[in-house]
């Protein structure tokens, strides 16, 4: 779902499983995304990027993400509300940066509080999150984003 100038919300009310990729990007007035019943994400990638007005991303039933998959949420400058409250197995690479300033380490940890297993060093149970604005110097991440240690 890309480059839609009129799209303000996305609701997947009945979707329970994603076996492929999903990309939601560059929708300038998109404010909210809801995957109410989504339980698992497989496939190659899950990207939510470049949505200038996005404030919330809700996946309250998500329990599992697939190994080797990219789970990427970045450059959504107003994003401050995340709900991954049922997440138990995060086997995907989690990349989060350039999102809303109010998206704190505490909120990110709470989003993944029930996670029991991870396979990557930058996932929920680990010490380092990528948040905030672009940086230079010792806190500069691989792609120029601010590294925040929680």
CSV table of C-alpha atoms in Angstrom, one decimal:
chain,number,residue,atom,x,y,z
A,1,UNK,CA,0.0,0.0,0.0
A,2,UNK,CA,2.0,2.9,-1.3
A,3,UNK,CA,1.8,6.6,-2.3
A,4,UNK,CA,-1.9,7.0,-1.6
A,5,UNK,CA,-2.6,10.7,-1.0
A,6,UNK,CA,-6.1,10.1,0.4
A,7,UNK,CA,-5.7,7.1,2.7
A,8,UNK,CA,-6.2,8.1,6.4
A,9,UNK,CA,-6.5,4.7,8.0
A,10,UNK,CA,-5.9,1.0,7.3
A,11,UNK,CA,-8.0,-1.6,9.1
A,12,UNK,CA,-7.4,-5.3,8.6
A,13,UNK,CA,-10.3,-6.5,10.8
A,14,UNK,CA,-10.2,-10.2,9.9
A,15,UNK,CA,-6.7,-10.9,8.7
A,16,UNK,CA,-5.1,-13.6,10.9
A,17,UNK,CA,-1.9,-14.5,9.0
A,18,UNK,CA,0.6,-13.0,6.5
A,19,UNK,CA,2.7,-15.5,4.6
A,20,UNK,CA,4.2,-13.0,2.2
A,21,UNK,CA,5.5,-9.5,2.4
A,22,UNK,CA,3.6,-6.3,3.3
A,23,UNK,CA,4.8,-2.8,2.7
A,24,UNK,CA,2.9,0.3,3.8
A,25,UNK,CA,4.9,3.3,2.8
A,26,UNK,CA,4.7,6.9,1.7
A,27,UNK,CA,1.0,7.5,2.5
A,28,UNK,CA,1.2,11.2,3.5
A,29,UNK,CA,-2.1,11.5,5.5
A,30,UNK,CA,-2.3,7.9,6.9
A,31,UNK,CA,-2.9,8.2,10.7
A,32,UNK,CA,-3.6,4.7,11.9
A,33,UNK,CA,-3.0,1.1,11.0
A,34,UNK,CA,-4.8,-1.8,12.7
A,35,UNK,CA,-4.3,-5.5,12.4
A,36,UNK,CA,-6.9,-6.5,15.0
A,37,UNK,CA,-6.7,-10.3,14.6
A,38,UNK,CA,-3.3,-10.8,13.0
A,39,UNK,CA,-1.5,-13.6,14.8
A,40,UNK,CA,1.5,-14.4,12.7
A,41,UNK,CA,3.7,-12.8,10.1
A,42,UNK,CA,5.8,-15.0,7.8
A,43,UNK,CA,7.4,-14.2,4.5
A,44,UNK,CA,10.2,-11.8,3.5
A,45,UNK,CA,9.4,-8.5,5.0
A,46,UNK,CA,6.9,-6.3,7.0
A,47,UNK,CA,7.6,-2.6,6.3
A,48,UNK,CA,5.8,0.4,7.7
A,49,UNK,CA,7.9,3.4,6.5
A,50,UNK,CA,7.7,7.0,5.4
A,51,UNK,CA,4.2,7.7,6.6
A,52,UNK,CA,4.4,11.3,7.7
A,53,UNK,CA,1.2,11.5,9.7
A,54,UNK,CA,1.1,8.0,11.1
A,55,UNK,CA,0.4,8.1,14.9
A,56,UNK,CA,-0.6,4.5,15.8
A,57,UNK,CA,0.2,0.9,14.7
A,58,UNK,CA,-1.9,-1.8,16.5
A,59,UNK,CA,-1.3,-5.5,16.3
A,60,UNK,CA,-2.8,-6.7,19.6
A,61,UNK,CA,-3.2,-10.3,18.6
A,62,UNK,CA,0.3,-10.8,17.0
A,63,UNK,CA,2.1,-13.7,18.7
A,64,UNK,CA,4.8,-14.8,16.2
A,65,UNK,CA,7.1,-13.4,13.5
A,66,UNK,CA,9.1,-15.7,11.2
A,67,UNK,CA,12.8,-16.2,11.4
A,68,UNK,CA,14.8,-14.3,8.9
A,69,UNK,CA,12.1,-11.8,8.1
A,70,UNK,CA,12.6,-8.1,8.3
A,71,UNK,CA,10.2,-6.4,10.7
A,72,UNK,CA,10.8,-2.7,10.0
A,73,UNK,CA,9.1,0.4,11.3
A,74,UNK,CA,11.0,3.6,10.4
A,75,UNK,CA,10.7,7.2,9.5
A,76,UNK,CA,7.2,7.7,10.7
A,77,UNK,CA,7.9,10.9,12.6
A,78,UNK,CA,4.5,11.1,14.5
A,79,UNK,CA,4.3,7.4,15.5
A,80,UNK,CA,4.0,7.2,19.3
A,81,UNK,CA,1.5,4.4,19.8
A,82,UNK,CA,2.5,0.8,19.3
A,83,UNK,CA,0.6,-2.3,20.4
A,84,UNK,CA,2.4,-5.7,20.1
A,85,UNK,CA,0.9,-6.7,23.5
A,86,UNK,CA,0.6,-10.4,22.7
A,87,UNK,CA,3.9,-10.9,21.0
A,88,UNK,CA,5.7,-14.0,22.3
A,89,UNK,CA,8.1,-15.1,19.5
A,90,UNK,CA,10.0,-12.4,17.7
A,91,UNK,CA,12.3,-14.3,15.3
A,92,UNK,CA,12.4,-11.5,12.8
A,93,UNK,CA,15.0,-8.7,12.6
A,94,UNK,CA,13.4,-5.7,14.3
A,95,UNK,CA,14.4,-2.3,13.0
A,96,UNK,CA,12.9,0.8,14.4
A,97,UNK,CA,14.2,4.3,13.9
A,98,UNK,CA,13.2,7.8,12.9
A,99,UNK,CA,9.8,7.4,14.5
A,100,UNK,CA,8.0,9.8,16.9
A,101,UNK,CA,10.1,11.5,19.6
A,102,UNK,CA,7.5,10.3,22.2
A,103,UNK,CA,8.2,6.6,21.3
A,104,UNK,CA,10.4,5.9,24.3
A,105,UNK,CA,12.4,2.9,25.3
A,106,UNK,CA,9.9,2.2,28.0
A,107,UNK,CA,7.1,2.1,25.4
A,108,UNK,CA,9.1,-0.1,23.1
A,109,UNK,CA,9.9,-2.5,25.9
A,110,UNK,CA,6.2,-2.6,26.9
A,111,UNK,CA,5.2,-3.3,23.4
A,112,UNK,CA,7.3,-6.5,23.5
A,113,UNK,CA,6.9,-7.3,27.2
A,114,UNK,CA,5.6,-10.8,26.7
A,115,UNK,CA,8.3,-11.8,24.1
A,116,UNK,CA,9.9,-15.1,25.1
A,117,UNK,CA,12.3,-15.8,22.3
A,118,UNK,CA,14.3,-13.8,19.9
A,119,UNK,CA,17.1,-14.7,17.4
A,120,UNK,CA,18.6,-11.3,16.6
A,121,UNK,CA,20.7,-8.9,18.7
A,122,UNK,CA,18.5,-5.9,18.0
A,123,UNK,CA,15.2,-7.5,19.0
A,124,UNK,CA,12.9,-6.9,21.9
A,125,UNK,CA,14.8,-8.7,24.7
A,126,UNK,CA,18.1,-6.9,23.8
A,127,UNK,CA,19.7,-3.8,25.1
A,128,UNK,CA,19.8,-1.7,22.0
A,129,UNK,CA,16.9,0.0,20.1
A,130,UNK,CA,17.2,2.3,17.3
A,131,UNK,CA,15.0,5.4,17.8
A,132,UNK,CA,14.9,9.1,17.3
A,133,UNK,CA,16.5,11.3,14.7
A,134,UNK,CA,19.5,11.0,12.6
A,135,UNK,CA,22.8,11.4,14.4
A,136,UNK,CA,26.6,11.6,13.9
A,137,UNK,CA,29.5,10.5,16.0
A,138,UNK,CA,29.6,7.5,18.4
A,139,UNK,CA,25.8,7.1,18.5
A,140,UNK,CA,25.4,6.9,14.7
A,141,UNK,CA,24.0,3.6,13.6
A,142,UNK,CA,24.7,1.9,10.3
A,143,UNK,CA,22.2,4.0,8.4
A,144,UNK,CA,22.8,7.2,10.2
A,145,UNK,CA,20.0,6.8,12.8
A,146,UNK,CA,20.4,7.5,16.5
A,147,UNK,CA,21.2,4.5,18.6
A,148,UNK,CA,19.4,4.4,22.0
A,149,UNK,CA,20.4,1.9,24.6
A,150,UNK,CA,17.6,0.8,26.8
